[in-house]
mmCIF file with all atom_site columns, C-alpha atoms in Angstrom:
data_model
loop_
_atom_site.group_PDB
_atom_site.id
_atom_site.type_symbol
_atom_site.label_atom_id
_atom_site.label_alt_id
_atom_site.label_comp_id
_atom_site.label_asym_id
_atom_site.label_entity_id
_atom_site.label_seq_id
_atom_site.pdbx_PDB_ins_code
_atom_site.Cartn_x
_atom_site.Cartn_y
_atom_site.Cartn_z
_atom_site.occupancy
_atom_site.B_iso_or_equiv
_atom_site.pdbx_formal_charge
_atom_site.auth_seq_id
_atom_site.auth_comp_id
_atom_site.auth_asym_id
_atom_site.auth_atom_id
_atom_site.pdbx_PDB_model_num
ATOM 1   C CA . MET A 1 1   ? 103.278 126.144 112.470 1.00 96.00 ? 21  MET A CA 1
ATOM 2   C CA . LYS A 1 2   ? 100.229 126.888 110.372 1.00 98.00 ? 22  LYS A CA 1
ATOM 3   C CA . ILE A 1 3   ? 98.996  124.259 107.583 1.00 98.00 ? 23  ILE A CA 1
ATOM 4   C CA . GLY A 1 4   ? 96.201  125.548 105.650 1.00 98.00 ? 24  GLY A CA 1
ATOM 5   C CA . ILE A 1 5   ? 94.039  122.618 104.142 1.00 98.00 ? 25  ILE A CA 1
ATOM 6   C CA . LEU A 1 6   ? 92.504  123.342 100.809 1.00 98.00 ? 26  LEU A CA 1
ATOM 7   C CA . LEU A 1 7   ? 89.330  121.338 101.050 1.00 98.00 ? 27  LEU A CA 1
ATOM 8   C CA . THR A 1 8   ? 88.350  119.753 97.760  1.00 98.00 ? 28  THR A CA 1
ATOM 9   C CA . GLY A 1 9   ? 85.385  117.959 98.307  1.00 94.00 ? 29  GLY A CA 1
ATOM 10  C CA . HIS A 1 10  ? 83.039  116.650 101.032 1.00 91.00 ? 30  HIS A CA 1
ATOM 11  C CA . ALA A 1 11  ? 82.765  113.301 102.559 1.00 83.00 ? 31  ALA A CA 1
ATOM 12  C CA . PRO A 1 12  ? 79.373  111.309 102.230 1.00 76.00 ? 32  PRO A CA 1
ATOM 13  C CA . GLU A 1 13  ? 77.000  111.757 104.866 1.00 75.00 ? 33  GLU A CA 1
ATOM 14  C CA . THR A 1 14  ? 77.462  108.595 106.971 1.00 70.00 ? 34  THR A CA 1
ATOM 15  C CA . LEU A 1 15  ? 81.329  109.204 106.685 1.00 72.00 ? 35  LEU A CA 1
ATOM 16  C CA . LEU A 1 16  ? 80.703  113.044 108.039 1.00 65.00 ? 36  LEU A CA 1
ATOM 17  C CA . GLN A 1 17  ? 78.533  111.514 111.004 1.00 70.00 ? 37  GLN A CA 1
ATOM 18  C CA . GLU A 1 18  ? 81.324  108.783 111.805 1.00 71.00 ? 38  GLU A CA 1
ATOM 19  C CA . ALA A 1 19  ? 84.476  110.495 111.238 1.00 68.00 ? 39  ALA A CA 1
ATOM 20  C CA . GLY A 1 20  ? 84.166  113.673 110.263 1.00 77.00 ? 40  GLY A CA 1
ATOM 21  C CA . ASP A 1 21  ? 84.879  115.926 106.811 1.00 89.00 ? 41  ASP A CA 1
ATOM 22  C CA . TYR A 1 22  ? 87.924  114.924 104.745 1.00 92.00 ? 42  TYR A CA 1
ATOM 23  C CA . ASP A 1 23  ? 90.033  118.018 106.410 1.00 94.00 ? 43  ASP A CA 1
ATOM 24  C CA . LEU A 1 24  ? 89.332  116.127 109.859 1.00 94.00 ? 44  LEU A CA 1
ATOM 25  C CA . LEU A 1 25  ? 90.816  112.782 108.634 1.00 95.00 ? 45  LEU A CA 1
ATOM 26  C CA . PHE A 1 26  ? 94.274  114.817 107.659 1.00 97.00 ? 46  PHE A CA 1
ATOM 27  C CA . ARG A 1 27  ? 94.222  116.637 111.112 1.00 96.00 ? 47  ARG A CA 1
ATOM 28  C CA . GLN A 1 28  ? 94.313  113.241 112.871 1.00 95.00 ? 48  GLN A CA 1
ATOM 29  C CA . LEU A 1 29  ? 96.697  111.882 110.289 1.00 97.00 ? 49  LEU A CA 1
ATOM 30  C CA . LEU A 1 30  ? 99.250  114.575 110.961 1.00 98.00 ? 50  LEU A CA 1
ATOM 31  C CA . THR A 1 31  ? 98.576  114.551 115.015 1.00 96.00 ? 51  THR A CA 1
ATOM 32  C CA . GLY A 1 32  ? 101.897 114.880 116.729 1.00 95.00 ? 52  GLY A CA 1
ATOM 33  C CA . HIS A 1 33  ? 103.735 117.158 114.228 1.00 96.00 ? 53  HIS A CA 1
ATOM 34  C CA . ASP A 1 34  ? 103.652 120.099 115.818 1.00 95.00 ? 54  ASP A CA 1
ATOM 35  C CA . PHE A 1 35  ? 100.731 121.676 113.218 1.00 98.00 ? 55  PHE A CA 1
ATOM 36  C CA . GLU A 1 36  ? 97.990  124.254 113.876 1.00 98.00 ? 56  GLU A CA 1
ATOM 37  C CA . PHE A 1 37  ? 95.496  123.995 110.684 1.00 98.00 ? 57  PHE A CA 1
ATOM 38  C CA . GLU A 1 38  ? 92.927  126.144 109.078 1.00 98.00 ? 58  GLU A CA 1
ATOM 39  C CA . THR A 1 39  ? 90.680  124.744 106.477 1.00 98.00 ? 59  THR A CA 1
ATOM 40  C CA . TYR A 1 40  ? 89.522  126.396 103.532 1.00 98.00 ? 60  TYR A CA 1
ATOM 41  C CA . PRO A 1 41  ? 86.794  125.014 101.483 1.00 98.00 ? 61  PRO A CA 1
ATOM 42  C CA . VAL A 1 42  ? 87.689  125.897 98.165  1.00 98.00 ? 62  VAL A CA 1
ATOM 43  C CA . VAL A 1 43  ? 84.763  123.655 96.706  1.00 98.00 ? 63  VAL A CA 1
ATOM 44  C CA . ASP A 1 44  ? 82.253  126.036 98.391  1.00 97.00 ? 64  ASP A CA 1
ATOM 45  C CA . GLY A 1 45  ? 84.424  129.118 96.747  1.00 97.00 ? 65  GLY A CA 1
ATOM 46  C CA . ILE A 1 46  ? 86.126  129.948 99.903  1.00 98.00 ? 66  ILE A CA 1
ATOM 47  C CA . PHE A 1 47  ? 89.615  130.729 99.439  1.00 98.00 ? 67  PHE A CA 1
ATOM 48  C CA . PRO A 1 48  ? 92.692  132.181 101.669 1.00 98.00 ? 68  PRO A CA 1
ATOM 49  C CA . ASP A 1 49  ? 93.663  136.032 101.408 1.00 97.00 ? 69  ASP A CA 1
ATOM 50  C CA . SER A 1 50  ? 97.461  134.833 99.943  1.00 97.00 ? 70  SER A CA 1
ATOM 51  C CA . PRO A 1 51  ? 99.950  132.053 99.597  1.00 98.00 ? 71  PRO A CA 1
ATOM 52  C CA . LEU A 1 52  ? 101.517 133.590 102.525 1.00 98.00 ? 72  LEU A CA 1
ATOM 53  C CA . THR A 1 53  ? 98.432  133.119 104.862 1.00 98.00 ? 73  THR A CA 1
ATOM 54  C CA . CYS A 1 54  ? 99.654  129.841 106.085 1.00 98.00 ? 74  CYS A CA 1
ATOM 55  C CA . ASP A 1 55  ? 103.137 128.385 106.305 1.00 98.00 ? 75  ASP A CA 1
ATOM 56  C CA . GLY A 1 56  ? 102.137 125.118 104.382 1.00 98.00 ? 76  GLY A CA 1
ATOM 57  C CA . TRP A 1 57  ? 99.427  123.860 102.407 1.00 98.00 ? 77  TRP A CA 1
ATOM 58  C CA . LEU A 1 58  ? 97.769  120.512 101.884 1.00 98.00 ? 78  LEU A CA 1
ATOM 59  C CA . ILE A 1 59  ? 95.177  119.774 99.042  1.00 98.00 ? 79  ILE A CA 1
ATOM 60  C CA . THR A 1 60  ? 92.630  117.007 100.010 1.00 98.00 ? 80  THR A CA 1
ATOM 61  C CA . GLY A 1 61  ? 91.146  114.445 97.594  1.00 96.00 ? 81  GLY A CA 1
ATOM 62  C CA . SER A 1 62  ? 87.633  114.953 95.957  1.00 96.00 ? 82  SER A CA 1
ATOM 63  C CA . LYS A 1 63  ? 84.638  112.826 94.198  1.00 93.00 ? 83  LYS A CA 1
ATOM 64  C CA . HIS A 1 64  ? 85.195  115.779 91.557  1.00 95.00 ? 84  HIS A CA 1
ATOM 65  C CA . GLY A 1 65  ? 87.482  115.612 88.550  1.00 97.00 ? 85  GLY A CA 1
ATOM 66  C CA . VAL A 1 66  ? 90.159  118.030 88.299  1.00 98.00 ? 86  VAL A CA 1
ATOM 67  C CA . TYR A 1 67  ? 89.000  118.390 84.297  1.00 97.00 ? 87  TYR A CA 1
ATOM 68  C CA . GLU A 1 68  ? 85.519  119.553 85.523  1.00 97.00 ? 88  GLU A CA 1
ATOM 69  C CA . ASP A 1 69  ? 84.215  122.833 84.431  1.00 96.00 ? 89  ASP A CA 1
ATOM 70  C CA . LEU A 1 70  ? 83.596  123.936 88.087  1.00 98.00 ? 90  LEU A CA 1
ATOM 71  C CA . PRO A 1 71  ? 83.902  127.503 88.973  1.00 98.00 ? 91  PRO A CA 1
ATOM 72  C CA . TRP A 1 72  ? 86.809  127.078 91.924  1.00 98.00 ? 92  TRP A CA 1
ATOM 73  C CA . ILE A 1 73  ? 88.766  124.739 89.568  1.00 98.00 ? 93  ILE A CA 1
ATOM 74  C CA . ALA A 1 74  ? 90.916  127.836 87.621  1.00 98.00 ? 94  ALA A CA 1
ATOM 75  C CA . PRO A 1 75  ? 91.013  130.060 90.843  1.00 98.00 ? 95  PRO A CA 1
ATOM 76  C CA . LEU A 1 76  ? 92.763  126.691 92.708  1.00 98.00 ? 96  LEU A CA 1
ATOM 77  C CA . GLU A 1 77  ? 95.171  126.371 90.028  1.00 98.00 ? 97  GLU A CA 1
ATOM 78  C CA . THR A 1 78  ? 96.284  129.887 90.057  1.00 98.00 ? 98  THR A CA 1
ATOM 79  C CA . LEU A 1 79  ? 96.697  129.693 94.328  1.00 98.00 ? 99  LEU A CA 1
ATOM 80  C CA . ILE A 1 80  ? 98.865  126.436 93.462  1.00 98.00 ? 100 ILE A CA 1
ATOM 81  C CA . ARG A 1 81  ? 101.196 128.258 91.319  1.00 98.00 ? 101 ARG A CA 1
ATOM 82  C CA . ASP A 1 82  ? 101.182 131.472 93.556  1.00 98.00 ? 102 ASP A CA 1
ATOM 83  C CA . ILE A 1 83  ? 101.954 128.931 96.515  1.00 98.00 ? 103 ILE A CA 1
ATOM 84  C CA . ARG A 1 84  ? 104.599 127.378 94.055  1.00 98.00 ? 104 ARG A CA 1
ATOM 85  C CA . ASP A 1 85  ? 106.327 131.181 93.170  1.00 98.00 ? 105 ASP A CA 1
ATOM 86  C CA . ALA A 1 86  ? 106.251 132.089 97.113  1.00 98.00 ? 106 ALA A CA 1
ATOM 87  C CA . ALA A 1 87  ? 108.116 128.533 97.837  1.00 98.00 ? 107 ALA A CA 1
ATOM 88  C CA . ARG A 1 88  ? 105.486 127.847 100.526 1.00 98.00 ? 108 ARG A CA 1
ATOM 89  C CA . PRO A 1 89  ? 105.653 123.930 101.115 1.00 98.00 ? 109 PRO A CA 1
ATOM 90  C CA . LEU A 1 90  ? 102.561 122.190 99.489  1.00 98.00 ? 110 LEU A CA 1
ATOM 91  C CA . VAL A 1 91  ? 101.487 118.624 99.279  1.00 98.00 ? 111 VAL A CA 1
ATOM 92  C CA . GLY A 1 92  ? 98.246  117.355 97.514  1.00 98.00 ? 112 GLY A CA 1
ATOM 93  C CA . ILE A 1 93  ? 96.565  114.100 97.940  1.00 98.00 ? 113 ILE A CA 1
ATOM 94  C CA . CYS A 1 94  ? 94.854  112.156 95.170  1.00 98.00 ? 114 CYS A CA 1
ATOM 95  C CA . PHE A 1 95  ? 92.515  115.078 93.650  1.00 98.00 ? 115 PHE A CA 1
ATOM 96  C CA . GLY A 1 96  ? 95.380  117.129 95.105  1.00 98.00 ? 116 GLY A CA 1
ATOM 97  C CA . HIS A 1 97  ? 98.053  115.139 93.523  1.00 98.00 ? 117 HIS A CA 1
ATOM 98  C CA . GLN A 1 98  ? 96.094  115.761 90.253  1.00 98.00 ? 118 GLN A CA 1
ATOM 99  C CA . ILE A 1 99  ? 95.103  119.041 90.360  1.00 98.00 ? 119 ILE A CA 1
ATOM 100 C CA . ILE A 1 100 ? 98.755  120.342 91.101  1.00 98.00 ? 120 ILE A CA 1
ATOM 101 C CA . ALA A 1 101 ? 99.874  118.252 88.347  1.00 98.00 ? 121 ALA A CA 1
ATOM 102 C CA . GLN A 1 102 ? 97.432  120.031 85.994  1.00 98.00 ? 122 GLN A CA 1
ATOM 103 C CA . ALA A 1 103 ? 98.068  123.375 87.236  1.00 98.00 ? 123 ALA A CA 1
ATOM 104 C CA . LEU A 1 104 ? 101.967 123.217 86.528  1.00 98.00 ? 124 LEU A CA 1
ATOM 105 C CA . GLY A 1 105 ? 101.414 121.927 82.766  1.00 98.00 ? 125 GLY A CA 1
ATOM 106 C CA . GLY A 1 106 ? 100.569 118.078 82.938  1.00 98.00 ? 126 GLY A CA 1
ATOM 107 C CA . ARG A 1 107 ? 97.431  116.355 81.871  1.00 98.00 ? 127 ARG A CA 1
ATOM 108 C CA . VAL A 1 108 ? 94.929  114.196 84.110  1.00 98.00 ? 128 VAL A CA 1
ATOM 109 C CA . GLU A 1 109 ? 92.315  111.712 82.519  1.00 96.00 ? 129 GLU A CA 1
ATOM 110 C CA . LYS A 1 110 ? 89.949  108.640 83.643  1.00 95.00 ? 130 LYS A CA 1
ATOM 111 C CA . PHE A 1 111 ? 92.310  105.945 83.396  1.00 92.00 ? 131 PHE A CA 1
ATOM 112 C CA . ALA A 1 112 ? 92.242  103.283 80.728  1.00 90.00 ? 132 ALA A CA 1
ATOM 113 C CA . GLY A 1 113 ? 92.693  100.403 83.189  1.00 90.00 ? 133 GLY A CA 1
ATOM 114 C CA . GLY A 1 114 ? 89.707  101.616 85.454  1.00 92.00 ? 134 GLY A CA 1
ATOM 115 C CA . TRP A 1 115 ? 89.139  102.258 89.092  1.00 95.00 ? 135 TRP A CA 1
ATOM 116 C CA . VAL A 1 116 ? 92.180  101.712 91.274  1.00 96.00 ? 136 VAL A CA 1
ATOM 117 C CA . VAL A 1 117 ? 90.787  100.449 94.943  1.00 95.00 ? 137 VAL A CA 1
ATOM 118 C CA . GLY A 1 118 ? 91.783  99.506  98.326  1.00 95.00 ? 138 GLY A CA 1
ATOM 119 C CA . SER A 1 119 ? 95.272  98.394  99.243  1.00 96.00 ? 139 SER A CA 1
ATOM 120 C CA . GLN A 1 120 ? 98.024  99.163  96.982  1.00 96.00 ? 140 GLN A CA 1
ATOM 121 C CA . ALA A 1 121 ? 101.920 98.350  97.069  1.00 96.00 ? 141 ALA A CA 1
ATOM 122 C CA . TYR A 1 122 ? 103.981 101.174 95.686  1.00 97.00 ? 142 TYR A CA 1
ATOM 123 C CA . VAL A 1 123 ? 107.939 101.175 94.726  1.00 96.00 ? 143 VAL A CA 1
ATOM 124 C CA . GLY A 1 124 ? 110.348 103.999 94.872  1.00 91.00 ? 144 GLY A CA 1
ATOM 125 C CA . ALA A 1 125 ? 112.709 106.015 95.944  1.00 78.00 ? 145 ALA A CA 1
ATOM 126 C CA . ASN A 1 126 ? 112.346 105.977 99.555  1.00 76.00 ? 146 ASN A CA 1
ATOM 127 C CA . GLY A 1 127 ? 111.384 102.069 99.355  1.00 73.00 ? 147 GLY A CA 1
ATOM 128 C CA . PRO A 1 128 ? 108.319 99.820  99.151  1.00 80.00 ? 148 PRO A CA 1
ATOM 129 C CA . GLY A 1 129 ? 104.981 101.067 100.838 1.00 94.00 ? 149 GLY A CA 1
ATOM 130 C CA . ARG A 1 130 ? 101.342 100.218 100.773 1.00 96.00 ? 150 ARG A CA 1
ATOM 131 C CA . LEU A 1 131 ? 98.475  102.733 101.050 1.00 97.00 ? 151 LEU A CA 1
ATOM 132 C CA . ASN A 1 132 ? 94.674  102.794 100.318 1.00 97.00 ? 152 ASN A CA 1
ATOM 133 C CA . ALA A 1 133 ? 93.751  104.166 97.175  1.00 97.00 ? 153 ALA A CA 1
ATOM 134 C CA . TRP A 1 134 ? 90.301  105.202 95.630  1.00 95.00 ? 154 TRP A CA 1
ATOM 135 C CA . HIS A 1 135 ? 90.508  106.844 92.281  1.00 95.00 ? 155 HIS A CA 1
ATOM 136 C CA . GLN A 1 136 ? 89.696  106.209 88.285  1.00 95.00 ? 156 GLN A CA 1
ATOM 137 C CA . ASP A 1 137 ? 91.715  109.476 87.411  1.00 97.00 ? 157 ASP A CA 1
ATOM 138 C CA . GLN A 1 138 ? 95.314  109.218 87.388  1.00 97.00 ? 158 GLN A CA 1
ATOM 139 C CA . VAL A 1 139 ? 98.175  112.012 86.043  1.00 97.00 ? 159 VAL A CA 1
ATOM 140 C CA . VAL A 1 140 ? 99.091  110.520 82.733  1.00 96.00 ? 160 VAL A CA 1
ATOM 141 C CA . GLU A 1 141 ? 101.774 113.097 81.745  1.00 97.00 ? 161 GLU A CA 1
ATOM 142 C CA . LEU A 1 142 ? 103.903 114.945 83.914  1.00 98.00 ? 162 LEU A CA 1
ATOM 143 C CA . PRO A 1 143 ? 104.832 118.819 84.128  1.00 97.00 ? 163 PRO A CA 1
ATOM 144 C CA . ALA A 1 144 ? 108.736 119.716 83.238  1.00 95.00 ? 164 ALA A CA 1
ATOM 145 C CA . GLY A 1 145 ? 110.682 119.078 85.921  1.00 94.00 ? 165 GLY A CA 1
ATOM 146 C CA . ALA A 1 146 ? 108.478 116.644 87.790  1.00 98.00 ? 166 ALA A CA 1
ATOM 147 C CA . GLN A 1 147 ? 110.236 113.628 89.582  1.00 97.00 ? 167 GLN A CA 1
ATOM 148 C CA . VAL A 1 148 ? 108.600 110.347 90.018  1.00 97.00 ? 168 VAL A CA 1
ATOM 149 C CA . LEU A 1 149 ? 109.432 109.187 93.671  1.00 96.00 ? 169 LEU A CA 1
ATOM 150 C CA . ALA A 1 150 ? 106.945 106.125 93.639  1.00 96.00 ? 170 ALA A CA 1
ATOM 151 C CA . SER A 1 151 ? 104.818 103.999 90.990  1.00 97.00 ? 171 SER A CA 1
ATOM 152 C CA . SER A 1 152 ? 102.694 100.751 91.539  1.00 96.00 ? 172 SER A CA 1
ATOM 153 C CA . ASP A 1 153 ? 101.197 98.455  88.472  1.00 92.00 ? 173 ASP A CA 1
ATOM 154 C CA . SER A 1 154 ? 97.992  100.289 88.050  1.00 94.00 ? 174 SER A CA 1
ATOM 155 C CA . CYS A 1 155 ? 99.720  103.844 88.557  1.00 96.00 ? 175 CYS A CA 1
ATOM 156 C CA . GLN A 1 156 ? 102.884 105.199 87.237  1.00 96.00 ? 176 GLN A CA 1
ATOM 157 C CA . PHE A 1 157 ? 102.963 108.426 88.704  1.00 97.00 ? 177 PHE A CA 1
ATOM 158 C CA . ALA A 1 158 ? 101.900 107.409 92.294  1.00 97.00 ? 178 ALA A CA 1
ATOM 159 C CA . ALA A 1 159 ? 104.118 109.774 94.135  1.00 97.00 ? 179 ALA A CA 1
ATOM 160 C CA . VAL A 1 160 ? 105.677 113.036 92.705  1.00 97.00 ? 180 VAL A CA 1
ATOM 161 C CA . ALA A 1 161 ? 108.109 115.836 93.549  1.00 97.00 ? 181 ALA A CA 1
ATOM 162 C CA . TYR A 1 162 ? 107.917 119.533 92.314  1.00 97.00 ? 182 TYR A CA 1
ATOM 163 C CA . GLY A 1 163 ? 111.614 120.745 93.152  1.00 96.00 ? 183 GLY A CA 1
ATOM 164 C CA . PRO A 1 164 ? 112.287 121.263 96.948  1.00 96.00 ? 184 PRO A CA 1
ATOM 165 C CA . THR A 1 165 ? 108.640 122.146 98.229  1.00 97.00 ? 185 THR A CA 1
ATOM 166 C CA . ILE A 1 166 ? 106.093 120.392 96.378  1.00 98.00 ? 186 ILE A CA 1
ATOM 167 C CA . TYR A 1 167 ? 105.177 116.582 97.203  1.00 98.00 ? 187 TYR A CA 1
ATOM 168 C CA . THR A 1 168 ? 102.388 114.862 95.790  1.00 98.00 ? 188 THR A CA 1
ATOM 169 C CA . VAL A 1 169 ? 100.455 111.331 96.310  1.00 97.00 ? 189 VAL A CA 1
ATOM 170 C CA . GLN A 1 170 ? 97.878  109.436 94.540  1.00 97.00 ? 190 GLN A CA 1
ATOM 171 C CA . ALA A 1 171 ? 97.260  107.296 97.174  1.00 97.00 ? 191 ALA A CA 1
ATOM 172 C CA . HIS A 1 172 ? 95.082  108.012 100.679 1.00 97.00 ? 192 HIS A CA 1
ATOM 173 C CA . PRO A 1 173 ? 97.119  107.752 103.832 1.00 97.00 ? 193 PRO A CA 1
ATOM 174 C CA . GLU A 1 174 ? 94.425  109.346 105.729 1.00 96.00 ? 194 GLU A CA 1
ATOM 175 C CA . PHE A 1 175 ? 91.856  106.286 104.555 1.00 95.00 ? 195 PHE A CA 1
ATOM 176 C CA . ASN A 1 176 ? 92.206  103.772 107.250 1.00 94.00 ? 196 ASN A CA 1
ATOM 177 C CA . ALA A 1 177 ? 90.108  100.672 107.134 1.00 94.00 ? 197 ALA A CA 1
ATOM 178 C CA . ASP A 1 178 ? 86.896  101.988 108.754 1.00 92.00 ? 198 ASP A CA 1
ATOM 179 C CA . VAL A 1 179 ? 86.819  105.094 106.363 1.00 91.00 ? 199 VAL A CA 1
ATOM 180 C CA . LEU A 1 180 ? 87.498  102.667 103.378 1.00 92.00 ? 200 LEU A CA 1
ATOM 181 C CA . ALA A 1 181 ? 84.789  100.383 104.110 1.00 91.00 ? 201 ALA A CA 1
ATOM 182 C CA . ASN A 1 182 ? 82.250  103.313 104.621 1.00 87.00 ? 202 ASN A CA 1
ATOM 183 C CA . LEU A 1 183 ? 83.294  104.690 100.915 1.00 87.00 ? 203 LEU A CA 1
ATOM 184 C CA . ILE A 1 184 ? 82.743  100.843 99.372  1.00 88.00 ? 204 ILE A CA 1
ATOM 185 C CA . ARG A 1 185 ? 79.091  101.105 101.101 1.00 84.00 ? 205 ARG A CA 1
ATOM 186 C CA . MET A 1 186 ? 78.410  104.615 100.500 1.00 77.00 ? 206 MET A CA 1
ATOM 187 C CA . ARG A 1 187 ? 80.107  105.391 97.083  1.00 69.00 ? 207 ARG A CA 1
ATOM 188 C CA . GLY A 1 188 ? 81.311  102.054 95.655  1.00 68.00 ? 208 GLY A CA 1
ATOM 189 C CA . ARG A 1 189 ? 78.441  99.546  94.619  1.00 76.00 ? 209 ARG A CA 1
ATOM 190 C CA . GLY A 1 190 ? 76.853  100.130 91.410  1.00 78.00 ? 210 GLY A CA 1
ATOM 191 C CA . VAL A 1 191 ? 80.123  102.576 90.388  1.00 85.00 ? 211 VAL A CA 1
ATOM 192 C CA . VAL A 1 192 ? 83.535  100.599 90.842  1.00 90.00 ? 212 VAL A CA 1
ATOM 193 C CA . PRO A 1 193 ? 83.031  97.083  89.887  1.00 92.00 ? 213 PRO A CA 1
ATOM 194 C CA . ASP A 1 194 ? 81.937  94.471  92.140  1.00 91.00 ? 214 ASP A CA 1
ATOM 195 C CA . PRO A 1 195 ? 85.105  92.038  92.125  1.00 93.00 ? 215 PRO A CA 1
ATOM 196 C CA . LEU A 1 196 ? 87.607  95.197  92.957  1.00 92.00 ? 216 LEU A CA 1
ATOM 197 C CA . LEU A 1 197 ? 85.548  96.219  95.913  1.00 92.00 ? 217 LEU A CA 1
ATOM 198 C CA . ASP A 1 198 ? 85.180  92.468  97.273  1.00 93.00 ? 218 ASP A CA 1
ATOM 199 C CA . GLN A 1 199 ? 89.054  92.387  96.963  1.00 94.00 ? 219 GLN A CA 1
ATOM 200 C CA . ALA A 1 200 ? 89.194  95.648  98.768  1.00 95.00 ? 220 ALA A CA 1
ATOM 201 C CA . GLU A 1 201 ? 87.049  94.388  101.268 1.00 94.00 ? 221 GLU A CA 1
ATOM 202 C CA . ALA A 1 202 ? 89.055  91.348  101.901 1.00 94.00 ? 222 ALA A CA 1
ATOM 203 C CA . LEU A 1 203 ? 92.311  93.437  101.925 1.00 95.00 ? 223 LEU A CA 1
ATOM 204 C CA . LEU A 1 204 ? 90.592  96.054  104.595 1.00 95.00 ? 224 LEU A CA 1
ATOM 205 C CA . ASP A 1 205 ? 92.868  94.859  107.727 1.00 92.00 ? 225 ASP A CA 1
ATOM 206 C CA . SER A 1 206 ? 96.052  94.553  105.633 1.00 92.00 ? 226 SER A CA 1
ATOM 207 C CA . PRO A 1 207 ? 98.928  96.789  107.260 1.00 96.00 ? 227 PRO A CA 1
ATOM 208 C CA . THR A 1 208 ? 99.720  100.007 105.477 1.00 96.00 ? 228 THR A CA 1
ATOM 209 C CA . THR A 1 209 ? 102.716 102.432 105.765 1.00 96.00 ? 229 THR A CA 1
ATOM 210 C CA . ALA A 1 210 ? 100.421 105.010 106.370 1.00 97.00 ? 230 ALA A CA 1
ATOM 211 C CA . ARG A 1 211 ? 102.097 106.337 109.554 1.00 96.00 ? 231 ARG A CA 1
ATOM 212 C CA . ASP A 1 212 ? 105.494 106.525 107.565 1.00 96.00 ? 232 ASP A CA 1
ATOM 213 C CA . GLU A 1 213 ? 103.768 108.709 104.559 1.00 96.00 ? 233 GLU A CA 1
ATOM 214 C CA . ALA A 1 214 ? 101.873 110.850 107.006 1.00 97.00 ? 234 ALA A CA 1
ATOM 215 C CA . ALA A 1 215 ? 105.692 111.711 108.645 1.00 96.00 ? 235 ALA A CA 1
ATOM 216 C CA . ARG A 1 216 ? 106.690 112.088 104.917 1.00 96.00 ? 236 ARG A CA 1
ATOM 217 C CA . LEU A 1 217 ? 104.030 114.727 104.417 1.00 97.00 ? 237 LEU A CA 1
ATOM 218 C CA . ALA A 1 218 ? 105.035 116.235 107.772 1.00 98.00 ? 238 ALA A CA 1
ATOM 219 C CA . ARG A 1 219 ? 108.613 117.015 106.815 1.00 97.00 ? 239 ARG A CA 1
ATOM 220 C CA . VAL A 1 220 ? 107.840 118.317 103.500 1.00 98.00 ? 240 VAL A CA 1
ATOM 221 C CA . LEU A 1 221 ? 105.317 120.827 105.068 1.00 98.00 ? 241 LEU A CA 1
ATOM 222 C CA . LYS A 1 222 ? 108.485 121.832 107.425 1.00 98.00 ? 242 LYS A CA 1
ATOM 223 C CA . GLY A 1 223 ? 110.555 122.474 104.639 1.00 96.00 ? 243 GLY A CA 1
ATOM 224 C CA . VAL A 1 224 ? 112.361 119.141 104.066 1.00 96.00 ? 244 VAL A CA 1
ATOM 225 C CA . PRO A 1 225 ? 112.465 118.200 100.269 1.00 93.00 ? 245 PRO A CA 1
ATOM 226 C CA . ALA A 1 226 ? 110.819 114.967 99.421  1.00 85.00 ? 246 ALA A CA 1
#
């Protein structure tokens, strides 16, 4: 089964050297689920020819905001709607979670409560979970027909399903402790308030349910509703 990874941002240089770009993190996360992958760096203007090019699709995280006036945002939104209309499975992570909501009629903005970073507890239809997060933007208004599957104290719409073929999550199941520590060093200090980063560092070794979330992503990509 071929999964197209729609790469919407590049990792910082030190993370590229240590762990590879964001698409590689997802290839590693979904190892063992019998997928082959092809990456399309849409952030660089490189798109697939058709929503039918791959059997399923995954949209990565990004440093960009979905509301930014960037030349690849509108084409990506069109592709998202085309994937939905073609009934191909689609999952979105962080930026991917947000751009899918926006493309389908929702609204995204900077969260009034500020940054959410590090290990976060989520409660929802599939039980409690704990994942690493790194975001300031959030979905604040859902499209019609969206179903909320998980929430947290700092993120009301943490996991969302759109019918049987689309599933999105605000957190980062692909971020392990090493990746998160790298982001704290390279992108956090001077941007995210120090107390939040200190708390995130203190929880770096906390267990997560990332493997469970990876299994959920794999099921959706194989056609099982979230």
